[in-house]
Coordinates of C-alpha atoms in Angstrom, one line a residue:
M1 CA 0.0 0.0 0.0
S2 CA 1.5 3.4 -1.0
N3 CA 1.5 6.2 1.4
D4 CA 3.3 9.6 2.0
I5 CA 5.8 10.1 4.8
L6 CA 6.2 13.3 6.7
K7 CA 9.4 13.3 8.6
N8 CA 11.8 15.4 10.7
D9 CA 15.4 13.9 10.7
L10 CA 16.5 16.0 13.7
L11 CA 13.6 14.7 15.8
K12 CA 13.8 11.2 14.2
E13 CA 10.1 11.1 14.0
E14 CA 7.9 10.4 11.0
I15 CA 4.2 10.3 10.3
H16 CA 2.8 8.1 7.5
V17 CA -0.2 9.4 5.6
A18 CA -2.7 7.5 3.4
K19 CA -6.1 8.0 2.0
I20 CA -8.3 5.0 3.0
K21 CA -11.8 4.9 1.5
G22 CA -11.9 8.7 1.4
L23 CA -10.6 9.0 5.0
T24 CA -7.2 10.7 5.7
A25 CA -5.2 8.5 8.0
F26 CA -2.1 9.4 9.9
V27 CA 0.2 6.9 11.6
L28 CA 3.0 7.8 14.1
P29 CA 5.1 4.7 14.8
K30 CA 6.4 4.7 18.4
K31 CA 8.7 1.7 18.9
G32 CA 8.9 0.5 22.5
F33 CA 5.6 2.1 23.6
R34 CA 3.1 -0.4 25.0
R35 CA 0.0 1.8 24.8
K36 CA -1.8 2.4 21.5
Y37 CA -3.9 5.3 20.7
A38 CA -6.4 6.2 17.9
E39 CA -8.5 9.3 17.5
V40 CA -11.1 10.1 14.8
F41 CA -11.5 13.8 14.0
V42 CA -14.7 15.1 12.5
R43 CA -14.5 18.6 11.1
Y44 CA -17.7 19.6 12.8
G45 CA -18.1 21.7 15.9
S46 CA -20.4 24.0 17.8
N47 CA -19.7 26.9 15.3
D48 CA -21.4 24.9 12.5
N49 CA -25.0 26.0 13.1
A50 CA -25.7 27.0 9.5
F51 CA -24.7 25.0 6.4
I52 CA -25.6 23.6 3.0
P53 CA -25.2 19.8 2.8
P54 CA -23.3 18.2 0.0
G55 CA -25.5 17.8 -3.1
E56 CA -28.1 20.3 -1.9
T57 CA -28.8 24.0 -2.4
E58 CA -30.9 25.0 0.5
R59 CA -29.4 26.5 3.7
V60 CA -30.0 24.5 6.9
D61 CA -30.1 26.2 10.3
V62 CA -29.8 24.1 13.5
P63 CA -30.0 25.0 17.1
P64 CA -26.8 25.8 19.1
G65 CA -25.5 22.7 21.0
I66 CA -26.5 20.1 18.4
A67 CA -22.8 19.1 17.6
H68 CA -22.2 18.3 21.3
F69 CA -25.6 16.6 21.5
L70 CA -24.7 14.4 18.5
E71 CA -21.4 13.4 20.1
H72 CA -23.2 12.2 23.2
K73 CA -25.7 10.1 21.1
M74 CA -23.1 8.4 18.9
F75 CA -22.1 5.9 21.6
E76 CA -25.7 4.5 21.7
K77 CA -26.2 1.6 19.3
P78 CA -29.0 -0.8 18.7
W79 CA -26.9 -3.5 20.4
G80 CA -26.1 -1.5 23.5
E81 CA -23.7 1.2 24.7
A82 CA -20.3 1.5 23.1
F83 CA -18.3 2.6 26.2
S84 CA -19.0 -0.7 27.8
A85 CA -18.0 -2.4 24.5
F86 CA -14.7 -0.7 24.6
A87 CA -14.1 -1.6 28.2
K88 CA -14.8 -5.3 27.5
I89 CA -11.9 -5.5 25.1
G90 CA -9.6 -3.6 27.4
A91 CA -9.8 -0.1 25.8
S92 CA -10.6 3.2 27.4
A93 CA -12.8 5.4 25.1
N94 CA -13.6 9.1 25.2
A95 CA -15.0 11.9 23.1
Y96 CA -15.3 15.7 23.1
T97 CA -16.8 18.5 21.1
S98 CA -15.0 21.8 20.5
N99 CA -15.9 24.9 18.5
N100 CA -14.6 23.4 15.2
Y101 CA -14.2 19.7 15.8
T102 CA -15.7 16.6 17.3
S103 CA -13.3 13.8 18.3
Y104 CA -13.7 10.1 19.3
L105 CA -10.7 8.3 20.7
F106 CA -9.4 5.3 22.6
W107 CA -6.3 4.1 24.4
T108 CA -5.5 0.4 24.7
L109 CA -2.7 -2.1 25.5
E110 CA -4.4 -4.9 23.5
N111 CA -7.1 -5.7 20.8
F112 CA -6.1 -2.6 18.8
N113 CA -7.8 -3.9 15.6
Q114 CA -11.0 -4.7 17.4
A115 CA -11.0 -1.3 19.1
T116 CA -10.4 0.5 15.8
K117 CA -13.3 -1.3 14.2
L118 CA -15.5 -0.3 17.1
L119 CA -14.3 3.3 16.9
M120 CA -15.3 3.4 13.2
E121 CA -18.7 2.0 14.0
V122 CA -19.2 4.7 16.8
A123 CA -18.4 7.5 14.3
L124 CA -20.1 6.3 11.1
S125 CA -23.2 4.4 12.4
P126 CA -25.8 6.7 13.9
F127 CA -28.8 5.4 15.8
F128 CA -31.4 7.8 17.2
T129 CA -35.1 7.6 18.3
E130 CA -37.5 10.1 19.6
E131 CA -37.4 8.5 23.0
S132 CA -33.6 8.5 23.2
V133 CA -33.4 12.1 22.1
A134 CA -35.9 13.2 24.7
K135 CA -34.0 11.3 27.4
E136 CA -30.7 12.9 26.3
Q137 CA -32.3 16.4 26.4
G138 CA -32.9 15.9 30.1
I139 CA -29.4 14.7 30.7
I140 CA -27.7 17.5 28.8
G141 CA -30.1 20.0 30.3
Q142 CA -28.8 19.1 33.7
E143 CA -25.3 19.4 32.4
I144 CA -26.0 22.9 31.1
G145 CA -27.4 23.8 34.5
M146 CA -24.1 22.7 36.1
Y147 CA -22.1 24.8 33.6
N148 CA -24.2 27.8 34.5
D149 CA -23.4 27.4 38.1
D150 CA -19.7 26.8 37.4
P151 CA -17.6 30.0 37.9
G152 CA -15.0 29.0 35.3
S153 CA -17.5 28.1 32.6
R154 CA -19.5 31.2 33.2
L155 CA -16.4 33.3 33.0
L156 CA -15.5 32.0 29.5
R157 CA -19.1 32.1 28.2
E158 CA -19.7 35.7 29.4
A159 CA -16.5 36.8 27.8
M160 CA -17.3 35.2 24.4
E161 CA -20.8 36.7 24.5
A162 CA -19.4 40.2 25.2
L163 CA -16.6 39.8 22.6
Y164 CA -18.7 38.6 19.7
S165 CA -22.1 39.8 18.5
K166 CA -22.7 37.6 15.5
H167 CA -20.2 34.7 15.3
P168 CA -21.4 31.4 16.7
V169 CA -18.3 31.1 18.9
R170 CA -20.2 33.3 21.3
F171 CA -22.6 30.4 22.2
D172 CA -21.7 27.8 24.7
I173 CA -20.6 24.5 23.1
A174 CA -23.5 22.6 24.9
G175 CA -26.0 25.2 23.9
T176 CA -28.9 26.2 26.2
K177 CA -31.8 24.3 27.6
E178 CA -34.0 26.2 25.1
S179 CA -31.8 25.4 22.1
I180 CA -31.4 21.6 22.8
S181 CA -35.2 21.3 23.3
Q182 CA -35.5 22.0 19.5
I183 CA -33.2 19.0 18.6
T184 CA -35.0 16.1 16.9
D185 CA -33.8 12.7 15.7
E186 CA -34.3 13.9 12.1
L187 CA -32.0 16.9 12.7
L188 CA -29.3 14.6 14.2
Y189 CA -29.5 12.4 11.2
K190 CA -29.2 15.4 9.0
C191 CA -26.1 16.7 10.7
H192 CA -24.5 13.3 10.8
R193 CA -25.0 12.7 7.1
T194 CA -23.7 16.2 6.3
F195 CA -20.5 16.2 8.4
Y196 CA -19.7 12.6 9.4
R197 CA -18.4 11.6 6.0
P198 CA -14.9 10.3 5.2
S199 CA -14.0 13.3 3.2
N200 CA -14.7 15.5 6.2
M201 CA -12.8 13.3 8.7
S202 CA -9.4 12.1 9.6
I203 CA -7.9 9.5 11.9
F204 CA -4.6 9.6 13.8
V205 CA -3.1 6.4 15.3
S206 CA 0.1 5.8 17.2
G207 CA 1.8 2.9 18.8
D208 CA 4.4 0.2 18.3
F209 CA 3.3 -1.2 15.0
A210 CA 4.2 -1.0 11.3
P211 CA 2.2 1.7 9.5
E212 CA 0.8 -0.9 7.0
E213 CA -0.7 -2.8 10.0
A214 CA -2.4 0.3 11.3
F215 CA -3.7 1.3 7.8
E216 CA -5.1 -2.3 7.3
A217 CA -6.9 -2.1 10.7
I218 CA -8.5 1.2 9.6
S219 CA -9.5 -0.2 6.3
E220 CA -11.0 -3.3 7.8
G221 CA -13.0 -1.2 10.3
M222 CA -14.5 1.0 7.5
T223 CA -16.9 -1.7 6.3
D224 CA -19.0 -1.3 3.2
S225 CA -22.1 -1.1 5.3
L226 CA -20.8 1.9 7.2
L227 CA -19.7 3.6 4.0
E228 CA -22.9 2.9 2.0
P229 CA -24.5 6.4 2.6
Y230 CA -21.4 8.0 0.9
V231 CA -20.7 5.7 -1.9
R232 CA -21.4 7.0 -5.4
E233 CA -22.7 4.6 -8.0
S234 CA -20.3 4.1 -10.9
T235 CA -21.4 5.2 -14.3
D236 CA -18.4 3.7 -16.1
R237 CA -19.0 1.2 -18.9
P238 CA -16.7 -1.7 -19.7
G239 CA -13.8 -0.3 -21.7
D240 CA -14.3 3.3 -20.6
K241 CA -11.7 5.2 -18.7
S242 CA -12.8 6.1 -15.2
A243 CA -13.2 9.7 -14.3
N244 CA -10.1 9.6 -12.3
E245 CA -8.1 8.2 -15.1
A246 CA -9.4 10.9 -17.4
G247 CA -8.4 13.6 -14.9
G248 CA -11.9 14.1 -13.5
S249 CA -13.2 13.7 -10.0
S250 CA -15.7 10.8 -9.6
G251 CA -14.9 10.3 -5.9
G252 CA -13.4 6.9 -6.7
V253 CA -11.0 5.8 -3.9
D254 CA -8.7 2.8 -4.0
D255 CA -8.0 1.9 -0.4
G256 CA -4.9 -0.1 -1.4
F257 CA -6.4 -3.4 -0.6
G258 CA -8.1 -4.0 -4.1
N259 CA -11.3 -2.2 -3.1
D260 CA -12.3 0.6 -5.5
L261 CA -15.0 2.3 -3.4
R262 CA -16.5 5.4 -5.0
V263 CA -16.8 7.3 -1.8
S264 CA -18.0 10.8 -2.2
D265 CA -15.4 13.5 -1.8
D266 CA -17.9 16.3 -1.3
I267 CA -17.7 18.4 1.8
P268 CA -20.4 20.6 3.4
Q269 CA -20.5 24.3 2.8
R270 CA -20.4 26.2 6.1
I271 CA -22.2 29.5 6.5
R272 CA -20.9 32.1 9.0
P273 CA -22.3 35.5 9.7
V274 CA -20.2 38.6 9.1
E275 CA -18.8 39.6 12.5
P276 CA -18.2 43.4 13.0
P277 CA -14.6 44.3 14.1
G278 CA -15.7 46.3 17.2
I279 CA -17.1 45.4 20.6
G280 CA -20.6 46.0 21.7
K281 CA -21.7 48.1 24.6
D282 CA -21.9 45.4 27.1
R283 CA -18.2 45.0 27.4
D284 CA -17.9 45.1 31.2
R285 CA -19.8 42.3 33.0
E286 CA -20.2 41.0 36.5
V287 CA -21.7 37.6 37.6
S288 CA -22.7 36.7 41.1
L289 CA -21.6 33.1 42.1
P290 CA -20.2 31.7 45.3
V291 CA -16.4 31.9 45.0
P292 CA -13.8 32.4 47.8
T293 CA -11.8 34.9 45.7
P294 CA -13.1 36.9 42.7
L295 CA -12.3 35.6 39.2
I296 CA -11.5 37.9 36.4
H297 CA -11.4 37.3 32.6
I298 CA -10.0 39.9 30.1
A299 CA -10.4 39.1 26.4
W300 CA -9.4 41.0 23.3
K301 CA -10.9 40.5 19.8
D302 CA -8.2 40.2 17.2
D303 CA -8.4 40.2 13.4
P304 CA -9.0 36.7 11.9
P305 CA -6.0 35.5 9.9
G306 CA -7.9 34.0 7.0
S307 CA -7.5 30.5 5.7
N308 CA -3.7 30.6 4.9
G309 CA -2.3 28.0 7.3
V310 CA 1.1 29.8 7.6
D311 CA -0.5 33.1 8.5
M312 CA -2.8 31.5 11.0
L313 CA -0.1 29.5 12.8
T314 CA 2.4 32.4 12.8
Q315 CA -0.3 34.7 14.3
E316 CA -1.1 32.2 17.0
L317 CA 2.5 31.4 18.0
A318 CA 3.5 35.1 17.9
A319 CA 0.6 36.1 20.2
S320 CA 1.2 33.1 22.6
V321 CA 4.9 34.1 22.9
L322 CA 3.9 37.8 23.5
L323 CA 1.5 36.9 26.3
D324 CA 4.2 34.9 28.0
M325 CA 6.6 37.8 27.7
L326 CA 4.1 40.3 29.1
F327 CA 2.2 38.3 31.7
G328 CA 3.9 34.9 32.2
K329 CA 5.0 33.7 35.6
S330 CA 8.6 34.8 34.9
S331 CA 7.6 38.3 33.8
A332 CA 8.4 41.4 35.8
F333 CA 4.7 42.3 35.6
F334 CA 3.5 39.1 37.2
T335 CA 6.0 39.2 40.0
Q336 CA 5.0 42.8 40.8
V337 CA 1.2 42.3 40.9
Y338 CA 1.6 39.0 42.7
E339 CA 3.8 40.6 45.5
E340 CA 1.2 43.4 45.7
G341 CA -1.4 40.8 46.3
L342 CA -3.4 41.8 43.2
I343 CA -3.4 38.3 41.6
D344 CA -3.2 34.8 42.9
T345 CA -3.2 32.9 39.6
L346 CA -3.0 34.1 36.1
H347 CA -3.3 32.2 32.8
S348 CA -3.4 33.5 29.2
S349 CA -4.0 31.9 25.9
Y350 CA -4.6 32.7 22.1
E351 CA -6.9 31.1 19.6
A352 CA -6.7 31.8 15.9
W353 CA -9.0 30.3 13.3
P354 CA -9.7 31.4 9.7
D355 CA -12.8 33.5 10.7
Y356 CA -12.0 34.6 14.3
A357 CA -9.2 35.1 16.8
Y358 CA -9.0 36.3 20.4
V359 CA -6.7 36.7 23.4
S360 CA -7.9 35.3 26.7
M361 CA -6.5 36.1 30.2
F362 CA -8.1 34.9 33.4
G363 CA -7.2 34.4 37.0
Q364 CA -8.1 34.9 40.7
S365 CA -7.8 38.5 42.0
S366 CA -8.9 40.0 45.3
A367 CA -9.0 43.4 43.5
P368 CA -10.1 42.6 39.9
E369 CA -10.9 46.2 38.9
K370 CA -7.4 47.4 40.0
F371 CA -5.7 44.4 38.4
S372 CA -7.4 45.0 35.0
E373 CA -6.4 48.6 35.0
R374 CA -2.8 47.6 35.7
V375 CA -3.0 45.1 32.7
W376 CA -4.2 47.8 30.3
E377 CA -1.6 50.3 31.7
H378 CA 1.2 47.8 31.1
I379 CA 0.2 47.1 27.6
E380 CA 0.0 50.9 26.8
A381 CA 3.4 51.5 28.4
V382 CA 5.1 48.8 26.4
S383 CA 3.3 49.7 23.2
S384 CA 4.4 53.3 23.4
S385 CA 8.0 52.7 24.5
P386 CA 10.6 51.4 21.9
Q387 CA 13.0 51.0 24.9
K388 CA 10.6 48.8 26.8
Q389 CA 10.1 46.7 23.7
A390 CA 13.9 46.4 23.2
D391 CA 14.2 45.3 26.8
L392 CA 11.9 42.4 26.0
E393 CA 14.3 40.9 23.5
E394 CA 16.0 38.7 26.1
D395 CA 12.7 37.4 27.3
F396 CA 11.6 36.7 23.7
L397 CA 14.7 34.5 23.1
R398 CA 14.3 32.7 26.3
I399 CA 10.6 32.0 25.8
K400 CA 11.2 30.9 22.2
K401 CA 14.0 28.5 23.3
S402 CA 11.8 27.1 26.0
S403 CA 8.9 26.6 23.5
L404 CA 11.2 24.8 21.1
G405 CA 12.2 22.5 24.0
R406 CA 8.6 21.7 24.8
Y407 CA 8.0 21.0 21.1
V408 CA 10.7 18.4 21.0
T409 CA 9.1 16.4 23.9
L410 CA 5.7 16.8 22.4
F411 CA 6.0 13.5 20.4
D412 CA 5.7 11.4 23.5
S413 CA 2.2 12.8 23.9
F414 CA 0.3 10.9 21.2
D415 CA -3.0 12.7 21.6
T416 CA -1.5 16.2 21.5
V417 CA 0.5 15.4 18.4
G418 CA -2.7 13.9 16.8
Q419 CA -4.8 17.0 17.5
I420 CA -2.2 19.4 16.2
Q421 CA -1.6 17.2 13.1
A422 CA -5.3 16.8 12.3
H423 CA -5.9 20.6 12.7
L424 CA -2.9 21.8 10.7
H425 CA -3.5 19.2 7.9
D426 CA -6.8 21.0 7.2
Y427 CA -4.9 24.1 6.4
G428 CA -2.1 22.6 4.4
L429 CA 0.4 22.2 7.2
D430 CA 1.6 19.5 9.5
V431 CA 3.0 19.1 13.0
F432 CA 6.5 19.5 11.7
S433 CA 5.5 22.8 10.2
Y434 CA 4.7 23.9 13.7
G435 CA 8.3 23.5 14.8
E436 CA 9.7 25.2 11.7
I437 CA 7.4 28.2 12.1
L438 CA 8.2 28.5 15.8
K439 CA 12.0 28.3 15.1
N440 CA 11.7 31.1 12.5
L441 CA 9.4 33.3 14.6
S442 CA 10.8 36.9 14.8
M443 CA 10.6 39.6 17.4
D444 CA 8.9 41.8 14.9
S445 CA 6.0 39.4 14.3
V446 CA 5.6 39.2 18.1
L447 CA 5.5 43.0 18.5
W448 CA 3.0 43.3 15.7
R449 CA 0.6 41.3 17.9
L450 CA 1.2 43.8 20.7
R451 CA -0.3 46.5 18.5
R452 CA -3.5 44.5 18.3
L453 CA -4.2 44.6 22.1
W454 CA -6.3 47.7 22.0
R455 CA -8.3 48.5 25.1
E456 CA -11.2 49.4 22.9
R457 CA -11.3 45.9 21.5
S458 CA -11.3 44.2 25.0
V459 CA -14.0 43.0 27.4
R460 CA -13.8 42.3 31.1
V461 CA -15.8 39.8 33.1
I462 CA -15.7 39.4 36.9
V463 CA -17.2 36.6 38.9
R464 CA -17.6 37.1 42.6
D465 CA -19.8 36.4 45.6
R466 CA -22.4 39.0 46.4
A467 CA -20.7 39.7 49.7
Q468 CA -17.5 40.6 47.8
R469 CA -19.2 43.3 45.8
R470 CA -17.8 46.8 46.2
K471 CA -19.7 49.1 48.5

């Protein structure tokens, strides 16, 4: 079976890539590791609430939370519950939904082929009834209630709602009790048929096995019955060239095992609203929940990088390094505000996707208003002083070196490598590109992100107990 190989000679790591019945498969061989891992990535998340299915022309709108709801339901089968089936063969399974992906995964020491076949059945074989959907609405409704009462979850949700007025990233991944009450079995089948198709999915596996063995396990798990909804009927006649041979696109896929399955290579068309660049009026929020110390979240809306993978990854890495330089635990700013008792813990992160990007900073502070003012003052002071920016050069080099060190050790974390590889592949890059772009990151690209941290494009959310409110 032919496959491509992504490699890094310095790291002595390689990832084998193959197309199997329309599905992009990645294999990271790890000799000497007993545990084996597989994760299916569906390019479908909570942001995909409006779309046009392949082969159709009409727009479909679905309620927020349906991607997460669908993930929950995929483990229910006519024969029983899939989590128990994984456990019976010695595998530990899990799943999660994010804004842009849904993933299904397992870890195991044995029965890898059997677990892979079960994983494919989980992802590709839906089973919903009116009764099971109604039952799940009650379960997820309770989950949403717990999220509403959780200080950390509310902190993030309120920040996203304040930051974005149109983009669906403003909605909680689980939706609301009202939105999930609109979900039906027909809608679930519609979403599954639209997004859970081989052309819109990938799989990453890793362990001590030859790549060909892993590819074969994946191929065997993708049975004809699972792929039937996505197989195109051949219109070729004896003696005719196939569309592929003629240079066309019939969707014909040879999995390398003698099976020429004409699996559709169509993908859904996502529809996103136009998000205004500015921030709405409700940019300063406060939530009353029982917490021992007030929580604060400051977020900035950044310009989306577009679909160019290099631009997107460069923007994300530059912003992440900048945040570490300005507010990391080794920064002068953090030391000062910590010693003054203004902050107990502080975390920052950056997310960049083709159609949105934002900075997120959150922590515990006994004086959240004073702390947030110090943050904005610090950004303004550095932004307006070439000398202060020059003084950060040493911090930039240290943080970049530390980040490259963490990158080298990344390959012992199968799931982290898999998630990065699956994400970057969708934008023309790979996990080795990550290291190259990080290595070539410049101080100028980092300082450019500093110029995007405008106070006018930021929001502040504070969570505190009613007794902690200012008099």
